[in-house]
CSV table of C-alpha atoms in Angstrom, one decimal:
chain,number,residue,atom,x,y,z
I,1,MET,CA,59.3,91.4,140.4
I,2,PRO,CA,62.1,89.2,142.0
I,3,ARG,CA,61.0,86.2,139.9
I,4,ARG,CA,61.2,88.3,136.6
I,5,LYS,CA,64.6,89.6,137.6
I,6,ASN,CA,65.9,86.1,138.4
I,7,ARG,CA,64.6,84.8,135.0
I,8,ARG,CA,66.3,87.7,133.2
I,9,ASN,CA,69.6,87.0,135.0
I,10,LEU,CA,69.3,83.3,134.1
I,11,PHE,CA,68.6,84.1,130.5
I,12,ASP,CA,71.6,86.5,130.4
I,13,ARG,CA,73.9,83.9,131.9
I,14,ARG,CA,72.8,81.3,129.4
I,15,LYS,CA,73.3,83.7,126.5
I,16,LYS,CA,76.8,84.6,127.7
I,17,SER,CA,77.7,80.9,128.2
I,18,GLN,CA,76.5,80.0,124.7
I,19,LYS,CA,78.5,83.0,123.3
I,20,ARG,CA,81.7,81.7,125.0
I,21,LEU,CA,81.0,78.2,123.7
I,22,ASN,CA,80.5,79.4,120.1
I,23,SER,CA,83.7,81.5,120.4
I,24,THR,CA,85.6,78.5,121.7
I,25,GLU,CA,84.3,76.3,118.9
I,26,ASN,CA,85.3,78.9,116.3
I,27,ASP,CA,88.8,79.1,117.9
I,28,VAL,CA,89.2,75.3,117.7
I,29,MET,CA,88.0,75.2,114.1
I,30,THR,CA,90.4,78.0,113.2
I,31,GLU,CA,93.3,76.3,114.9
I,32,ASP,CA,92.4,72.9,113.3
I,33,ILE,CA,92.3,74.5,109.8
I,34,LEU,CA,95.6,76.3,110.3
I,35,ILE,CA,97.3,73.2,111.6
I,36,GLY,CA,95.8,71.1,108.8
I,37,LEU,CA,96.9,73.8,106.2
I,38,LYS,CA,100.5,73.7,107.4
I,39,THR,CA,100.5,69.9,107.0
I,40,LEU,CA,98.7,70.1,103.7
I,41,VAL,CA,101.2,72.5,102.2
I,42,THR,CA,104.1,70.1,102.9
I,43,THR,CA,102.3,66.9,101.8
I,44,SER,CA,99.8,67.7,99.0
I,45,ASP,CA,100.7,67.8,95.3
I,46,SER,CA,98.4,70.8,95.0
I,47,PHE,CA,101.0,72.9,96.8
I,48,SER,CA,104.2,71.4,95.3
I,49,ASN,CA,105.0,74.7,93.6
I,50,TRP,CA,104.2,76.8,96.7
I,51,SER,CA,106.3,77.9,99.7
I,52,SER,CA,104.8,78.4,103.1
I,53,ILE,CA,105.7,81.3,105.4
I,54,PRO,CA,103.7,80.7,108.6
I,55,SER,CA,103.5,83.1,111.6
I,56,ASP,CA,101.3,83.4,114.7
I,57,PHE,CA,98.7,85.6,113.0
I,58,GLN,CA,98.7,84.4,109.4
I,59,ILE,CA,100.0,81.9,106.8
I,60,GLN,CA,101.4,83.2,103.5
I,61,LEU,CA,101.6,80.8,100.6
I,62,CYS,CA,104.1,82.1,97.9
I,63,LYS,CA,104.7,81.0,94.4
I,64,PHE,CA,108.2,82.1,93.4
I,65,VAL,CA,109.4,82.7,89.8
I,66,ALA,CA,113.0,83.2,88.7
I,67,VAL,CA,113.8,86.8,87.5
I,68,SER,CA,117.5,86.2,87.1
I,69,MET,CA,120.2,83.6,87.6
I,70,CYS,CA,120.4,84.4,91.3
I,71,THR,CA,117.1,86.0,92.1
I,72,SER,CA,113.5,84.8,92.6
I,73,LEU,CA,110.4,86.8,93.1
I,74,CYS,CA,107.2,85.9,94.9
I,75,LYS,CA,104.8,86.5,91.9
I,76,PHE,CA,101.6,85.1,93.5
I,77,SER,CA,100.7,84.9,97.2
I,78,ILE,CA,97.8,83.7,99.2
I,79,ILE,CA,97.5,85.2,102.7
I,80,ILE,CA,95.3,83.6,105.2
I,81,ASN,CA,94.6,85.5,108.4
I,82,ALA,CA,94.0,83.6,111.6
I,83,ASP,CA,91.4,85.9,113.2
I,84,PRO,CA,89.1,86.1,111.4
I,85,LEU,CA,89.9,83.2,109.0
I,86,HIS,CA,89.9,85.4,105.8
I,87,TRP,CA,92.0,85.0,102.7
I,88,LYS,CA,93.4,87.4,100.1
I,89,VAL,CA,95.3,86.9,96.9
I,90,PHE,CA,98.2,89.1,95.8
I,91,VAL,CA,100.2,89.5,92.6
I,92,THR,CA,103.5,90.7,93.9
I,93,ASP,CA,102.3,93.4,96.3
I,94,ARG,CA,99.1,94.1,94.4
I,95,LEU,CA,95.8,92.9,95.9
I,96,VAL,CA,93.6,91.0,93.5
I,97,PRO,CA,90.1,92.7,93.8
I,98,GLY,CA,87.4,90.8,95.6
I,99,ASN,CA,85.1,91.0,92.5
I,100,ASN,CA,87.6,89.1,90.3
I,101,PRO,CA,85.3,86.7,88.3
I,102,LEU,CA,87.6,83.8,89.0
I,103,LEU,CA,87.5,84.2,92.8
I,104,SER,CA,84.2,86.0,93.5
I,105,HIS,CA,82.2,82.7,93.9
I,106,LEU,CA,84.4,81.6,96.9
I,107,PRO,CA,83.3,82.3,100.5
I,108,GLU,CA,85.1,85.2,102.4
I,109,ASN,CA,85.8,82.9,105.4
I,110,ILE,CA,87.7,79.6,105.0
I,111,VAL,CA,85.5,76.8,106.3
I,112,SER,CA,87.6,73.9,105.1
I,113,LEU,CA,91.0,73.0,103.6
I,114,ALA,CA,89.3,72.4,100.2
I,115,THR,CA,88.7,76.1,99.9
I,116,VAL,CA,92.4,76.8,100.1
I,117,GLU,CA,93.2,74.1,97.6
I,118,GLU,CA,90.6,75.6,95.2
I,119,ILE,CA,92.1,79.1,95.6
I,120,ALA,CA,95.6,77.8,94.9
I,121,GLY,CA,94.3,75.8,91.9
I,122,ILE,CA,92.6,78.9,90.4
I,123,VAL,CA,95.7,81.1,90.9
I,124,GLU,CA,98.0,78.4,89.3
I,125,SER,CA,95.9,78.0,86.2
I,126,SER,CA,95.4,81.8,85.7
I,127,SER,CA,97.5,84.3,83.8
I,128,LEU,CA,98.5,87.8,84.6
I,129,CYS,CA,96.5,90.4,82.6
I,130,GLN,CA,99.0,92.1,80.2
I,131,GLY,CA,97.0,95.3,80.1
I,132,ASN,CA,97.6,97.4,77.0
I,133,SER,CA,101.4,97.4,76.5
I,134,ASP,CA,101.4,99.1,73.0
I,135,VAL,CA,104.2,101.7,73.0
I,136,ALA,CA,101.8,104.3,71.5
I,137,PHE,CA,99.3,103.8,74.4
I,138,ILE,CA,102.0,104.1,77.0
I,139,ASN,CA,103.3,107.3,75.4
I,140,ILE,CA,99.9,108.8,75.4
I,141,ALA,CA,99.4,108.0,79.1
I,142,GLU,CA,102.9,109.3,80.1
I,143,LYS,CA,102.3,112.6,78.3
I,144,ARG,CA,99.3,112.9,80.6
I,145,GLY,CA,101.3,112.3,83.7
I,146,GLY,CA,100.9,108.5,83.7
I,147,SER,CA,97.1,108.7,84.5
I,148,LEU,CA,94.2,108.7,82.1
I,149,VAL,CA,90.7,110.1,83.0
I,150,ASP,CA,87.2,109.8,81.7
I,151,THR,CA,85.0,112.7,80.4
I,152,ASP,CA,84.1,113.5,84.0
I,153,GLY,CA,87.7,113.9,85.0
I,154,ASN,CA,87.8,110.7,87.1
I,155,ALA,CA,91.0,108.6,86.8
I,156,VAL,CA,90.3,105.3,85.1
I,157,ALA,CA,93.6,104.0,83.9
I,158,TYR,CA,97.4,104.4,84.6
I,159,VAL,CA,100.8,103.3,83.5
I,160,ASP,CA,101.8,100.2,85.6
I,161,THR,CA,105.5,99.7,86.0
I,162,THR,CA,105.4,97.3,88.9
I,163,LEU,CA,104.6,94.0,87.1
I,164,MET,CA,106.5,92.3,84.3
I,165,THR,CA,103.9,91.2,81.7
I,166,LEU,CA,104.0,89.0,78.7
I,167,CYS,CA,103.3,90.7,75.4
I,168,GLN,CA,101.5,89.2,72.4
I,169,ASP,CA,104.8,88.7,70.5
I,170,GLY,CA,106.2,86.7,73.4
I,171,SER,CA,108.5,89.4,74.8
I,172,MET,CA,108.4,90.8,78.3
I,173,THR,CA,107.6,94.4,79.2
I,174,GLY,CA,107.8,96.3,82.5
I,175,LYS,CA,105.3,98.9,81.4
I,176,THR,CA,101.6,98.7,80.4
I,177,VAL,CA,98.4,100.8,80.5
I,178,ARG,CA,96.1,99.1,83.0
I,179,ARG,CA,92.6,100.0,84.1
I,180,ASN,CA,92.1,101.0,87.7
I,181,ASP,CA,89.6,98.1,88.1
I,182,CYS,CA,91.9,95.6,86.2
I,183,ALA,CA,91.2,92.0,87.4
I,184,LEU,CA,94.9,91.2,87.4
I,185,LEU,CA,94.2,87.5,87.2
I,186,TRP,CA,92.3,86.1,84.3
I,187,THR,CA,91.8,83.0,82.2
I,188,LYS,CA,92.4,83.0,78.4
I,189,CYS,CA,89.2,82.9,76.4
I,190,ARG,CA,88.2,83.6,72.8
I,191,ALA,CA,86.7,87.0,73.7
I,192,HIS,CA,89.7,88.2,75.7
I,193,PRO,CA,92.8,86.2,74.8
I,194,PHE,CA,95.4,88.5,76.2
I,195,ARG,CA,93.9,90.7,78.9
I,196,CYS,CA,91.0,90.9,81.3
I,197,ALA,CA,87.6,92.2,80.2
I,198,GLN,CA,88.1,95.7,81.7
I,199,CYS,CA,91.4,96.3,79.9
I,200,SER,CA,90.1,94.7,76.7
I,201,GLN,CA,87.1,97.1,76.7
I,202,TYR,CA,89.3,100.1,77.4
I,203,ARG,CA,91.5,99.3,74.5
I,204,ARG,CA,88.9,100.8,72.1
I,205,GLN,CA,89.2,104.2,73.9
I,206,LEU,CA,93.0,104.0,73.7
I,207,ARG,CA,92.7,103.5,70.0
I,208,VAL,CA,90.5,106.6,69.7
I,209,MET,CA,93.1,108.6,71.7
I,210,LYS,CA,95.9,107.3,69.5
I,211,TRP,CA,94.0,108.4,66.3
I,212,ARG,CA,93.4,111.8,67.8
I,213,TYR,CA,97.1,112.2,68.6
I,214,MET,CA,98.0,111.1,65.1
I,215,LYS,CA,95.6,113.7,63.6
I,216,ILE,CA,97.1,116.4,65.7
I,217,ALA,CA,100.7,115.3,64.8
I,218,LEU,CA,99.8,115.2,61.1
I,219,LYS,CA,98.2,118.6,61.2
I,220,THR,CA,101.3,120.0,62.9
I,221,ILE,CA,103.6,118.5,60.3
I,222,LEU,CA,101.5,119.9,57.4
I,223,GLN,CA,101.4,123.3,59.0
I,224,GLU,CA,105.2,123.2,59.4
I,225,GLN,CA,105.6,122.2,55.8
I,226,VAL,CA,103.3,125.0,54.6
I,227,ILE,CA,105.3,127.5,56.6
I,228,LEU,CA,108.5,126.1,55.2
I,229,ILE,CA,107.2,126.4,51.6
I,230,ILE,CA,106.1,130.0,52.2
I,231,VAL,CA,109.4,131.0,53.7
I,232,THR,CA,111.4,129.3,50.9
I,233,TYR,CA,109.2,131.1,48.3
I,234,VAL,CA,109.8,134.5,50.0
I,235,ILE,CA,113.6,134.0,50.1
I,236,MET,CA,113.8,132.8,46.5
I,237,ARG,CA,112.0,135.8,45.1
């Protein structure tokens, strides 16, 4: 019995020692990547348009855009947490979903500086999904309290007023109807030249809603005209 107990204690000590060693190696790797990233941001052309905001617990990379003569806004940001070494991408204060097709192939944990460079490259070459900024669609959503639901009553889209988006005619708008699962970041393609796949597909349903509203409005106008004709006829008799 004593021999078995001694062997078990020896095994436990080795296991704890290996665990401490692995933890130390991970800490060193994390520190190396963070130090390397701080250097990379200031020296690499890949980050020439980015600003770095380091802290003890994370590094925030920001890409600023001018919104007026005196004001700039952090439009895109990449936040890298030190422990664990995870990354997230934001458009202003909106988190880009993890299933975004442009970013979903990347590992959750940063294992090298090349991963950070790839993330920055994808964000820089991407566009902001413009949602569905047609005035008619926005009016429909606002009449329903700014939120649109499916046939089961689940909220699926909303009026977004937090992001300035570029319209098809080249103008800027501060309102758009956006799907709840909007990808936010997307790359122009023939199938979806102005918006992400989710917002493009939802556009068909918005058109159906618009047609229904037009029918209701037309029916109301016709009813009012009929009533007016009847009233006029009665008065004229």
